[in-house]
Amino acid sequence: MPLEGEAREVIVKGSTLNAEEQTAYVATGSHGLAIVDASQFDNPIVLGQLDLSGDATDVAVDANLLIAAIASNSGWLQLVDVSDPMLPTPTQTVNIAANYLEANDGLAYVASSDEIVIVDLLTGEIITQRQYSGDNIDDMAIADNFLYTISRSGTSPQTINKIQLSERLTEAVDTLVIENRPTFGRLHIAAGGGFVYVGALQVGRSPLANMTIY
């Protein structure tokens, strides 16, 4: 689809009113946010686009509040009212260099370099923040009331932390170190069904994606 900017991340949300209705939210890099009616996969329709400062690398949406959180890196954390998908409206700019994020139960869990910051999506208030491994966080995922992070530092082993979801960040309840991590490229993480999935693409090498299940 022709969008302003570059598609860096896509998430899809269903409708509580219509089981066949799906909306895609796209973090569009140098532009900001795009909202797409993805109900028909072969006929997607752009509903609205919003120009935001910074480089939008990730997006998360609270389906109850209808607020989207966009990680814009040096453009900070942007909160956007998406109740009208044709007219997304900025509501808050939170002074966090947000790289990646997840949303759950009215809160945004934001990765900022080597820290996790919890932000109230309604007020934009920073509730708490904490450093875990001291390494840059590459990605995050939420499943079964746990937050999973994956972090790295140079060529050191990759570290996955499992953290209990709460307004007060606690010590990781479990940690996994991946010794044979790829030399190049950011690792992505997903979680669900009792598994954590880690995928890695060796940038500049052969186009081979390796998936490991823990």
mmCIF file with all atom_site columns, C-alpha atoms in Angstrom:
data_model
loop_
_atom_site.group_PDB
_atom_site.id
_atom_site.type_symbol
_atom_site.label_atom_id
_atom_site.label_alt_id
_atom_site.label_comp_id
_atom_site.label_asym_id
_atom_site.label_entity_id
_atom_site.label_seq_id
_atom_site.pdbx_PDB_ins_code
_atom_site.Cartn_x
_atom_site.Cartn_y
_atom_site.Cartn_z
_atom_site.occupancy
_atom_site.B_iso_or_equiv
_atom_site.pdbx_formal_charge
_atom_site.auth_seq_id
_atom_site.auth_comp_id
_atom_site.auth_asym_id
_atom_site.auth_atom_id
_atom_site.pdbx_PDB_model_num
ATOM 1   C CA . MET A 1 1   ? 0.000   0.000   0.000  1.00 0.00 ? 1   MET A CA 1
ATOM 2   C CA . PRO A 1 2   ? 1.201   3.518   -0.709 1.00 0.00 ? 2   PRO A CA 1
ATOM 3   C CA . LEU A 1 3   ? 1.811   5.103   2.698  1.00 0.00 ? 3   LEU A CA 1
ATOM 4   C CA . GLU A 1 4   ? 3.638   8.205   3.821  1.00 0.00 ? 4   GLU A CA 1
ATOM 5   C CA . GLY A 1 5   ? 6.968   7.209   5.389  1.00 0.00 ? 5   GLY A CA 1
ATOM 6   C CA . GLU A 1 6   ? 8.237   3.657   5.821  1.00 0.00 ? 6   GLU A CA 1
ATOM 7   C CA . ALA A 1 7   ? 6.370   0.734   7.388  1.00 0.00 ? 7   ALA A CA 1
ATOM 8   C CA . ARG A 1 8   ? 8.502   -0.145  10.443 1.00 0.00 ? 8   ARG A CA 1
ATOM 9   C CA . GLU A 1 9   ? 5.944   -2.062  12.503 1.00 0.00 ? 9   GLU A CA 1
ATOM 10  C CA . VAL A 1 10  ? 2.369   -3.281  11.999 1.00 0.00 ? 10  VAL A CA 1
ATOM 11  C CA . ILE A 1 11  ? -0.145  -4.471  14.575 1.00 0.00 ? 11  ILE A CA 1
ATOM 12  C CA . VAL A 1 12  ? -3.712  -5.601  13.906 1.00 0.00 ? 12  VAL A CA 1
ATOM 13  C CA . LYS A 1 13  ? -6.677  -5.182  16.243 1.00 0.00 ? 13  LYS A CA 1
ATOM 14  C CA . GLY A 1 14  ? -10.103 -6.764  15.899 1.00 0.00 ? 14  GLY A CA 1
ATOM 15  C CA . SER A 1 15  ? -13.447 -5.172  16.696 1.00 0.00 ? 15  SER A CA 1
ATOM 16  C CA . THR A 1 16  ? -15.631 -5.996  19.696 1.00 0.00 ? 16  THR A CA 1
ATOM 17  C CA . LEU A 1 17  ? -18.682 -5.148  17.575 1.00 0.00 ? 17  LEU A CA 1
ATOM 18  C CA . ASN A 1 18  ? -17.886 -6.995  14.336 1.00 0.00 ? 18  ASN A CA 1
ATOM 19  C CA . ALA A 1 19  ? -15.849 -10.226 14.274 1.00 0.00 ? 19  ALA A CA 1
ATOM 20  C CA . GLU A 1 20  ? -14.892 -9.643  10.635 1.00 0.00 ? 20  GLU A CA 1
ATOM 21  C CA . GLU A 1 21  ? -13.559 -6.132  11.173 1.00 0.00 ? 21  GLU A CA 1
ATOM 22  C CA . GLN A 1 22  ? -9.793  -5.640  11.522 1.00 0.00 ? 22  GLN A CA 1
ATOM 23  C CA . THR A 1 23  ? -7.785  -2.444  11.787 1.00 0.00 ? 23  THR A CA 1
ATOM 24  C CA . ALA A 1 24  ? -4.042  -2.263  11.174 1.00 0.00 ? 24  ALA A CA 1
ATOM 25  C CA . TYR A 1 25  ? -1.900  0.365   12.871 1.00 0.00 ? 25  TYR A CA 1
ATOM 26  C CA . VAL A 1 26  ? 1.426   1.090   11.169 1.00 0.00 ? 26  VAL A CA 1
ATOM 27  C CA . ALA A 1 27  ? 4.458   2.886   12.590 1.00 0.00 ? 27  ALA A CA 1
ATOM 28  C CA . THR A 1 28  ? 5.626   4.746   9.500  1.00 0.00 ? 28  THR A CA 1
ATOM 29  C CA . GLY A 1 29  ? 9.184   5.761   10.316 1.00 0.00 ? 29  GLY A CA 1
ATOM 30  C CA . SER A 1 30  ? 9.913   9.309   9.184  1.00 0.00 ? 30  SER A CA 1
ATOM 31  C CA . HIS A 1 31  ? 6.189   10.129  8.914  1.00 0.00 ? 31  HIS A CA 1
ATOM 32  C CA . GLY A 1 32  ? 4.509   8.759   12.041 1.00 0.00 ? 32  GLY A CA 1
ATOM 33  C CA . LEU A 1 33  ? 1.305   6.703   12.076 1.00 0.00 ? 33  LEU A CA 1
ATOM 34  C CA . ALA A 1 34  ? -1.037  5.172   9.503  1.00 0.00 ? 34  ALA A CA 1
ATOM 35  C CA . ILE A 1 35  ? -4.374  3.474   10.191 1.00 0.00 ? 35  ILE A CA 1
ATOM 36  C CA . VAL A 1 36  ? -5.652  0.927   7.676  1.00 0.00 ? 36  VAL A CA 1
ATOM 37  C CA . ASP A 1 37  ? -8.922  -0.981  7.359  1.00 0.00 ? 37  ASP A CA 1
ATOM 38  C CA . ALA A 1 38  ? -7.544  -4.503  6.905  1.00 0.00 ? 38  ALA A CA 1
ATOM 39  C CA . SER A 1 39  ? -10.876 -6.345  7.075  1.00 0.00 ? 39  SER A CA 1
ATOM 40  C CA . GLN A 1 40  ? -10.417 -7.536  3.486  1.00 0.00 ? 40  GLN A CA 1
ATOM 41  C CA . PHE A 1 41  ? -6.824  -8.626  3.001  1.00 0.00 ? 41  PHE A CA 1
ATOM 42  C CA . ASP A 1 42  ? -7.004  -8.108  -0.769 1.00 0.00 ? 42  ASP A CA 1
ATOM 43  C CA . ASN A 1 43  ? -8.593  -4.670  -0.473 1.00 0.00 ? 43  ASN A CA 1
ATOM 44  C CA . PRO A 1 44  ? -7.006  -2.720  2.401  1.00 0.00 ? 44  PRO A CA 1
ATOM 45  C CA . ILE A 1 45  ? -8.113  0.895   2.760  1.00 0.00 ? 45  ILE A CA 1
ATOM 46  C CA . VAL A 1 46  ? -6.062  3.712   4.282  1.00 0.00 ? 46  VAL A CA 1
ATOM 47  C CA . LEU A 1 47  ? -8.296  5.436   6.822  1.00 0.00 ? 47  LEU A CA 1
ATOM 48  C CA . GLY A 1 48  ? -5.973  8.059   8.250  1.00 0.00 ? 48  GLY A CA 1
ATOM 49  C CA . GLN A 1 49  ? -2.345  9.134   8.528  1.00 0.00 ? 49  GLN A CA 1
ATOM 50  C CA . LEU A 1 50  ? -0.639  11.388  11.044 1.00 0.00 ? 50  LEU A CA 1
ATOM 51  C CA . ASP A 1 51  ? 2.678   13.202  10.752 1.00 0.00 ? 51  ASP A CA 1
ATOM 52  C CA . LEU A 1 52  ? 4.708   12.962  13.969 1.00 0.00 ? 52  LEU A CA 1
ATOM 53  C CA . SER A 1 53  ? 8.180   14.120  14.933 1.00 0.00 ? 53  SER A CA 1
ATOM 54  C CA . GLY A 1 54  ? 11.060  11.659  15.148 1.00 0.00 ? 54  GLY A CA 1
ATOM 55  C CA . ASP A 1 55  ? 11.412  8.158   13.712 1.00 0.00 ? 55  ASP A CA 1
ATOM 56  C CA . ALA A 1 56  ? 8.405   5.932   14.481 1.00 0.00 ? 56  ALA A CA 1
ATOM 57  C CA . THR A 1 57  ? 9.758   2.409   14.963 1.00 0.00 ? 57  THR A CA 1
ATOM 58  C CA . ASP A 1 58  ? 6.964   0.791   16.978 1.00 0.00 ? 58  ASP A CA 1
ATOM 59  C CA . VAL A 1 59  ? 3.262   1.158   17.774 1.00 0.00 ? 59  VAL A CA 1
ATOM 60  C CA . ALA A 1 60  ? 0.916   -0.309  20.378 1.00 0.00 ? 60  ALA A CA 1
ATOM 61  C CA . VAL A 1 61  ? -2.809  0.257   20.872 1.00 0.00 ? 61  VAL A CA 1
ATOM 62  C CA . ASP A 1 62  ? -5.105  -0.066  23.868 1.00 0.00 ? 62  ASP A CA 1
ATOM 63  C CA . ALA A 1 63  ? -8.332  -1.328  22.286 1.00 0.00 ? 63  ALA A CA 1
ATOM 64  C CA . ASN A 1 64  ? -10.464 -0.214  25.236 1.00 0.00 ? 64  ASN A CA 1
ATOM 65  C CA . LEU A 1 65  ? -9.127  3.325   25.542 1.00 0.00 ? 65  LEU A CA 1
ATOM 66  C CA . LEU A 1 66  ? -8.607  3.638   21.764 1.00 0.00 ? 66  LEU A CA 1
ATOM 67  C CA . ILE A 1 67  ? -5.263  5.262   22.385 1.00 0.00 ? 67  ILE A CA 1
ATOM 68  C CA . ALA A 1 68  ? -2.213  4.445   20.268 1.00 0.00 ? 68  ALA A CA 1
ATOM 69  C CA . ALA A 1 69  ? 1.306   4.792   21.639 1.00 0.00 ? 69  ALA A CA 1
ATOM 70  C CA . ILE A 1 70  ? 4.053   5.419   19.091 1.00 0.00 ? 70  ILE A CA 1
ATOM 71  C CA . ALA A 1 71  ? 7.758   4.994   19.850 1.00 0.00 ? 71  ALA A CA 1
ATOM 72  C CA . SER A 1 72  ? 9.381   7.880   17.958 1.00 0.00 ? 72  SER A CA 1
ATOM 73  C CA . ASN A 1 73  ? 12.912  7.596   19.409 1.00 0.00 ? 73  ASN A CA 1
ATOM 74  C CA . SER A 1 74  ? 14.288  11.170  19.571 1.00 0.00 ? 74  SER A CA 1
ATOM 75  C CA . GLY A 1 75  ? 10.740  12.348  18.785 1.00 0.00 ? 75  GLY A CA 1
ATOM 76  C CA . TRP A 1 76  ? 9.719   10.970  22.213 1.00 0.00 ? 76  TRP A CA 1
ATOM 77  C CA . LEU A 1 77  ? 6.716   8.822   23.077 1.00 0.00 ? 77  LEU A CA 1
ATOM 78  C CA . GLN A 1 78  ? 3.612   10.011  21.222 1.00 0.00 ? 78  GLN A CA 1
ATOM 79  C CA . LEU A 1 79  ? 0.095   9.223   22.479 1.00 0.00 ? 79  LEU A CA 1
ATOM 80  C CA . VAL A 1 80  ? -2.687  9.480   19.894 1.00 0.00 ? 80  VAL A CA 1
ATOM 81  C CA . ASP A 1 81  ? -6.482  9.293   20.146 1.00 0.00 ? 81  ASP A CA 1
ATOM 82  C CA . VAL A 1 82  ? -7.560  6.790   17.456 1.00 0.00 ? 82  VAL A CA 1
ATOM 83  C CA . SER A 1 83  ? -11.282 6.667   18.338 1.00 0.00 ? 83  SER A CA 1
ATOM 84  C CA . ASP A 1 84  ? -11.873 8.222   14.915 1.00 0.00 ? 84  ASP A CA 1
ATOM 85  C CA . PRO A 1 85  ? -9.489  6.276   12.640 1.00 0.00 ? 85  PRO A CA 1
ATOM 86  C CA . MET A 1 86  ? -9.954  8.824   9.867  1.00 0.00 ? 86  MET A CA 1
ATOM 87  C CA . LEU A 1 87  ? -8.804  11.630  12.143 1.00 0.00 ? 87  LEU A CA 1
ATOM 88  C CA . PRO A 1 88  ? -6.134  10.383  14.582 1.00 0.00 ? 88  PRO A CA 1
ATOM 89  C CA . THR A 1 89  ? -5.408  13.154  17.073 1.00 0.00 ? 89  THR A CA 1
ATOM 90  C CA . PRO A 1 90  ? -2.261  13.611  19.211 1.00 0.00 ? 90  PRO A CA 1
ATOM 91  C CA . THR A 1 91  ? -3.062  13.874  22.926 1.00 0.00 ? 91  THR A CA 1
ATOM 92  C CA . GLN A 1 92  ? 0.290   13.725  24.727 1.00 0.00 ? 92  GLN A CA 1
ATOM 93  C CA . THR A 1 93  ? 4.019   13.843  24.073 1.00 0.00 ? 93  THR A CA 1
ATOM 94  C CA . VAL A 1 94  ? 5.957   12.112  26.848 1.00 0.00 ? 94  VAL A CA 1
ATOM 95  C CA . ASN A 1 95  ? 9.592   13.070  27.265 1.00 0.00 ? 95  ASN A CA 1
ATOM 96  C CA . ILE A 1 96  ? 11.051  9.582   26.759 1.00 0.00 ? 96  ILE A CA 1
ATOM 97  C CA . ALA A 1 97  ? 13.356  8.515   23.937 1.00 0.00 ? 97  ALA A CA 1
ATOM 98  C CA . ALA A 1 98  ? 11.052  5.584   23.162 1.00 0.00 ? 98  ALA A CA 1
ATOM 99  C CA . ASN A 1 99  ? 12.498  2.791   21.003 1.00 0.00 ? 99  ASN A CA 1
ATOM 100 C CA . TYR A 1 100 ? 9.962   -0.063  21.351 1.00 0.00 ? 100 TYR A CA 1
ATOM 101 C CA . LEU A 1 101 ? 6.807   -0.601  23.377 1.00 0.00 ? 101 LEU A CA 1
ATOM 102 C CA . GLU A 1 102 ? 3.826   -2.740  24.331 1.00 0.00 ? 102 GLU A CA 1
ATOM 103 C CA . ALA A 1 103 ? 0.414   -1.718  25.739 1.00 0.00 ? 103 ALA A CA 1
ATOM 104 C CA . ASN A 1 104 ? -1.589  -3.567  28.367 1.00 0.00 ? 104 ASN A CA 1
ATOM 105 C CA . ASP A 1 105 ? -4.504  -2.607  30.622 1.00 0.00 ? 105 ASP A CA 1
ATOM 106 C CA . GLY A 1 106 ? -4.172  1.163   30.183 1.00 0.00 ? 106 GLY A CA 1
ATOM 107 C CA . LEU A 1 107 ? -0.389  1.205   30.493 1.00 0.00 ? 107 LEU A CA 1
ATOM 108 C CA . ALA A 1 108 ? 2.442   1.507   27.990 1.00 0.00 ? 108 ALA A CA 1
ATOM 109 C CA . TYR A 1 109 ? 5.609   -0.475  28.703 1.00 0.00 ? 109 TYR A CA 1
ATOM 110 C CA . VAL A 1 110 ? 8.310   1.488   26.906 1.00 0.00 ? 110 VAL A CA 1
ATOM 111 C CA . ALA A 1 111 ? 11.881  0.449   26.079 1.00 0.00 ? 111 ALA A CA 1
ATOM 112 C CA . SER A 1 112 ? 14.224  3.427   26.202 1.00 0.00 ? 112 SER A CA 1
ATOM 113 C CA . SER A 1 113 ? 17.777  2.305   25.537 1.00 0.00 ? 113 SER A CA 1
ATOM 114 C CA . ASP A 1 114 ? 18.482  -0.029  28.502 1.00 0.00 ? 114 ASP A CA 1
ATOM 115 C CA . GLU A 1 115 ? 15.465  0.991   30.619 1.00 0.00 ? 115 GLU A CA 1
ATOM 116 C CA . ILE A 1 116 ? 11.805  0.027   30.827 1.00 0.00 ? 116 ILE A CA 1
ATOM 117 C CA . VAL A 1 117 ? 9.444   2.908   31.566 1.00 0.00 ? 117 VAL A CA 1
ATOM 118 C CA . ILE A 1 118 ? 5.757   2.465   32.462 1.00 0.00 ? 118 ILE A CA 1
ATOM 119 C CA . VAL A 1 119 ? 3.454   5.268   31.268 1.00 0.00 ? 119 VAL A CA 1
ATOM 120 C CA . ASP A 1 120 ? -0.249  5.844   31.944 1.00 0.00 ? 120 ASP A CA 1
ATOM 121 C CA . LEU A 1 121 ? -1.887  6.030   28.506 1.00 0.00 ? 121 LEU A CA 1
ATOM 122 C CA . LEU A 1 122 ? -4.664  8.379   29.644 1.00 0.00 ? 122 LEU A CA 1
ATOM 123 C CA . THR A 1 123 ? -2.568  10.954  31.477 1.00 0.00 ? 123 THR A CA 1
ATOM 124 C CA . GLY A 1 124 ? 0.907   10.509  29.999 1.00 0.00 ? 124 GLY A CA 1
ATOM 125 C CA . GLU A 1 125 ? 2.262   10.200  33.545 1.00 0.00 ? 125 GLU A CA 1
ATOM 126 C CA . ILE A 1 126 ? 5.484   8.247   34.026 1.00 0.00 ? 126 ILE A CA 1
ATOM 127 C CA . ILE A 1 127 ? 4.657   5.738   36.769 1.00 0.00 ? 127 ILE A CA 1
ATOM 128 C CA . THR A 1 128 ? 7.996   4.012   37.190 1.00 0.00 ? 128 THR A CA 1
ATOM 129 C CA . GLN A 1 129 ? 11.180  3.101   35.348 1.00 0.00 ? 129 GLN A CA 1
ATOM 130 C CA . ARG A 1 130 ? 13.900  0.542   35.847 1.00 0.00 ? 130 ARG A CA 1
ATOM 131 C CA . GLN A 1 131 ? 17.114  -0.674  34.274 1.00 0.00 ? 131 GLN A CA 1
ATOM 132 C CA . TYR A 1 132 ? 17.497  -4.447  33.927 1.00 0.00 ? 132 TYR A CA 1
ATOM 133 C CA . SER A 1 133 ? 20.534  -5.920  32.170 1.00 0.00 ? 133 SER A CA 1
ATOM 134 C CA . GLY A 1 134 ? 22.330  -2.682  31.349 1.00 0.00 ? 134 GLY A CA 1
ATOM 135 C CA . ASP A 1 135 ? 22.121  -3.613  27.653 1.00 0.00 ? 135 ASP A CA 1
ATOM 136 C CA . ASN A 1 136 ? 20.018  -1.968  24.949 1.00 0.00 ? 136 ASN A CA 1
ATOM 137 C CA . ILE A 1 137 ? 16.551  -3.505  24.639 1.00 0.00 ? 137 ILE A CA 1
ATOM 138 C CA . ASP A 1 138 ? 15.894  -4.807  21.126 1.00 0.00 ? 138 ASP A CA 1
ATOM 139 C CA . ASP A 1 139 ? 12.235  -5.782  21.453 1.00 0.00 ? 139 ASP A CA 1
ATOM 140 C CA . MET A 1 140 ? 9.439   -6.670  23.886 1.00 0.00 ? 140 MET A CA 1
ATOM 141 C CA . ALA A 1 141 ? 6.366   -8.899  24.031 1.00 0.00 ? 141 ALA A CA 1
ATOM 142 C CA . ILE A 1 142 ? 3.504   -9.459  26.477 1.00 0.00 ? 142 ILE A CA 1
ATOM 143 C CA . ALA A 1 143 ? 1.806   -12.803 27.173 1.00 0.00 ? 143 ALA A CA 1
ATOM 144 C CA . ASP A 1 144 ? 0.063   -14.458 30.130 1.00 0.00 ? 144 ASP A CA 1
ATOM 145 C CA . ASN A 1 145 ? 0.612   -11.482 32.472 1.00 0.00 ? 145 ASN A CA 1
ATOM 146 C CA . PHE A 1 146 ? 4.351   -11.348 31.814 1.00 0.00 ? 146 PHE A CA 1
ATOM 147 C CA . LEU A 1 147 ? 6.545   -8.883  29.939 1.00 0.00 ? 147 LEU A CA 1
ATOM 148 C CA . TYR A 1 148 ? 9.408   -10.409 27.942 1.00 0.00 ? 148 TYR A CA 1
ATOM 149 C CA . THR A 1 149 ? 12.365  -8.294  26.851 1.00 0.00 ? 149 THR A CA 1
ATOM 150 C CA . ILE A 1 150 ? 15.330  -9.152  24.677 1.00 0.00 ? 150 ILE A CA 1
ATOM 151 C CA . SER A 1 151 ? 18.499  -7.090  25.017 1.00 0.00 ? 151 SER A CA 1
ATOM 152 C CA . ARG A 1 152 ? 22.023  -6.963  23.668 1.00 0.00 ? 152 ARG A CA 1
ATOM 153 C CA . SER A 1 153 ? 25.352  -5.194  24.029 1.00 0.00 ? 153 SER A CA 1
ATOM 154 C CA . GLY A 1 154 ? 27.767  -5.311  21.110 1.00 0.00 ? 154 GLY A CA 1
ATOM 155 C CA . THR A 1 155 ? 28.708  -8.925  20.419 1.00 0.00 ? 155 THR A CA 1
ATOM 156 C CA . SER A 1 156 ? 27.829  -10.162 23.922 1.00 0.00 ? 156 SER A CA 1
ATOM 157 C CA . PRO A 1 157 ? 25.182  -12.897 24.341 1.00 0.00 ? 157 PRO A CA 1
ATOM 158 C CA . GLN A 1 158 ? 21.539  -11.926 23.957 1.00 0.00 ? 158 GLN A CA 1
ATOM 159 C CA . THR A 1 159 ? 19.502  -11.848 27.184 1.00 0.00 ? 159 THR A CA 1
ATOM 160 C CA . ILE A 1 160 ? 15.768  -12.547 27.567 1.00 0.00 ? 160 ILE A CA 1
ATOM 161 C CA . ASN A 1 161 ? 14.116  -11.316 30.779 1.00 0.00 ? 161 ASN A CA 1
ATOM 162 C CA . LYS A 1 162 ? 10.703  -12.475 32.022 1.00 0.00 ? 162 LYS A CA 1
ATOM 163 C CA . ILE A 1 163 ? 9.083   -9.773  34.183 1.00 0.00 ? 163 ILE A CA 1
ATOM 164 C CA . GLN A 1 164 ? 5.785   -9.853  36.065 1.00 0.00 ? 164 GLN A CA 1
ATOM 165 C CA . LEU A 1 165 ? 3.349   -7.240  34.745 1.00 0.00 ? 165 LEU A CA 1
ATOM 166 C CA . SER A 1 166 ? 2.511   -4.634  37.379 1.00 0.00 ? 166 SER A CA 1
ATOM 167 C CA . GLU A 1 167 ? 2.654   -0.889  37.917 1.00 0.00 ? 167 GLU A CA 1
ATOM 168 C CA . ARG A 1 168 ? 5.810   -1.452  39.966 1.00 0.00 ? 168 ARG A CA 1
ATOM 169 C CA . LEU A 1 169 ? 8.625   -3.039  37.979 1.00 0.00 ? 169 LEU A CA 1
ATOM 170 C CA . THR A 1 170 ? 10.173  -5.925  39.911 1.00 0.00 ? 170 THR A CA 1
ATOM 171 C CA . GLU A 1 171 ? 13.187  -8.174  39.440 1.00 0.00 ? 171 GLU A CA 1
ATOM 172 C CA . ALA A 1 172 ? 12.963  -10.509 36.462 1.00 0.00 ? 172 ALA A CA 1
ATOM 173 C CA . VAL A 1 173 ? 11.455  -13.805 37.572 1.00 0.00 ? 173 VAL A CA 1
ATOM 174 C CA . ASP A 1 174 ? 13.538  -15.666 34.991 1.00 0.00 ? 174 ASP A CA 1
ATOM 175 C CA . THR A 1 175 ? 16.407  -14.916 32.607 1.00 0.00 ? 175 THR A CA 1
ATOM 176 C CA . LEU A 1 176 ? 17.700  -16.760 29.551 1.00 0.00 ? 176 LEU A CA 1
ATOM 177 C CA . VAL A 1 177 ? 21.062  -16.058 27.890 1.00 0.00 ? 177 VAL A CA 1
ATOM 178 C CA . ILE A 1 178 ? 21.459  -16.912 24.193 1.00 0.00 ? 178 ILE A CA 1
ATOM 179 C CA . GLU A 1 179 ? 25.135  -17.688 23.620 1.00 0.00 ? 179 GLU A CA 1
ATOM 180 C CA . ASN A 1 180 ? 25.052  -18.373 19.869 1.00 0.00 ? 180 ASN A CA 1
ATOM 181 C CA . ARG A 1 181 ? 23.445  -15.088 18.851 1.00 0.00 ? 181 ARG A CA 1
ATOM 182 C CA . PRO A 1 182 ? 24.003  -13.786 15.271 1.00 0.00 ? 182 PRO A CA 1
ATOM 183 C CA . THR A 1 183 ? 26.790  -11.288 14.682 1.00 0.00 ? 183 THR A CA 1
ATOM 184 C CA . PHE A 1 184 ? 24.564  -8.774  12.927 1.00 0.00 ? 184 PHE A CA 1
ATOM 185 C CA . GLY A 1 185 ? 21.014  -7.541  13.195 1.00 0.00 ? 185 GLY A CA 1
ATOM 186 C CA . ARG A 1 186 ? 18.393  -6.787  15.783 1.00 0.00 ? 186 ARG A CA 1
ATOM 187 C CA . LEU A 1 187 ? 16.539  -9.764  17.268 1.00 0.00 ? 187 LEU A CA 1
ATOM 188 C CA . HIS A 1 188 ? 12.746  -9.699  17.390 1.00 0.00 ? 188 HIS A CA 1
ATOM 189 C CA . ILE A 1 189 ? 10.673  -11.472 20.026 1.00 0.00 ? 189 ILE A CA 1
ATOM 190 C CA . ALA A 1 190 ? 7.102   -12.756 20.282 1.00 0.00 ? 190 ALA A CA 1
ATOM 191 C CA . ALA A 1 191 ? 5.343   -14.698 23.032 1.00 0.00 ? 191 ALA A CA 1
ATOM 192 C CA . GLY A 1 192 ? 2.208   -16.782 23.418 1.00 0.00 ? 192 GLY A CA 1
ATOM 193 C CA . GLY A 1 193 ? 0.881   -20.213 24.293 1.00 0.00 ? 193 GLY A CA 1
ATOM 194 C CA . GLY A 1 194 ? 3.642   -20.851 26.794 1.00 0.00 ? 194 GLY A CA 1
ATOM 195 C CA . PHE A 1 195 ? 6.452   -20.161 24.317 1.00 0.00 ? 195 PHE A CA 1
ATOM 196 C CA . VAL A 1 196 ? 8.840   -17.330 23.519 1.00 0.00 ? 196 VAL A CA 1
ATOM 197 C CA . TYR A 1 197 ? 9.815   -17.028 19.870 1.00 0.00 ? 197 TYR A CA 1
ATOM 198 C CA . VAL A 1 198 ? 13.047  -15.336 18.789 1.00 0.00 ? 198 VAL A CA 1
ATOM 199 C CA . GLY A 1 199 ? 13.749  -14.629 15.144 1.00 0.00 ? 199 GLY A CA 1
ATOM 200 C CA . ALA A 1 200 ? 17.022  -13.248 13.749 1.00 0.00 ? 200 ALA A CA 1
ATOM 201 C CA . LEU A 1 201 ? 18.052  -12.115 10.275 1.00 0.00 ? 201 LEU A CA 1
ATOM 202 C CA . GLN A 1 202 ? 21.767  -11.776 9.603  1.00 0.00 ? 202 GLN A CA 1
ATOM 203 C CA . VAL A 1 203 ? 21.862  -8.424  7.876  1.00 0.00 ? 203 VAL A CA 1
ATOM 204 C CA . GLY A 1 204 ? 24.321  -8.269  4.984  1.00 0.00 ? 204 GLY A CA 1
ATOM 205 C CA . ARG A 1 205 ? 24.682  -12.034 4.877  1.00 0.00 ? 205 ARG A CA 1
ATOM 206 C CA . SER A 1 206 ? 22.568  -14.690 3.198  1.00 0.00 ? 206 SER A CA 1
ATOM 207 C CA . PRO A 1 207 ? 18.810  -13.937 3.545  1.00 0.00 ? 207 PRO A CA 1
ATOM 208 C CA . LEU A 1 208 ? 18.241  -16.716 6.064  1.00 0.00 ? 208 LEU A CA 1
ATOM 209 C CA . ALA A 1 209 ? 15.936  -16.236 9.038  1.00 0.00 ? 209 ALA A CA 1
ATOM 210 C CA . ASN A 1 210 ? 16.461  -18.555 12.005 1.00 0.00 ? 210 ASN A CA 1
ATOM 211 C CA . MET A 1 211 ? 13.648  -19.198 14.478 1.00 0.00 ? 211 MET A CA 1
ATOM 212 C CA . THR A 1 212 ? 14.319  -20.642 17.905 1.00 0.00 ? 212 THR A CA 1
ATOM 213 C CA . ILE A 1 213 ? 11.659  -21.679 20.427 1.00 0.00 ? 213 ILE A CA 1
ATOM 214 C CA . TYR A 1 214 ? 12.269  -21.643 24.182 1.00 0.00 ? 214 TYR A CA 1
#
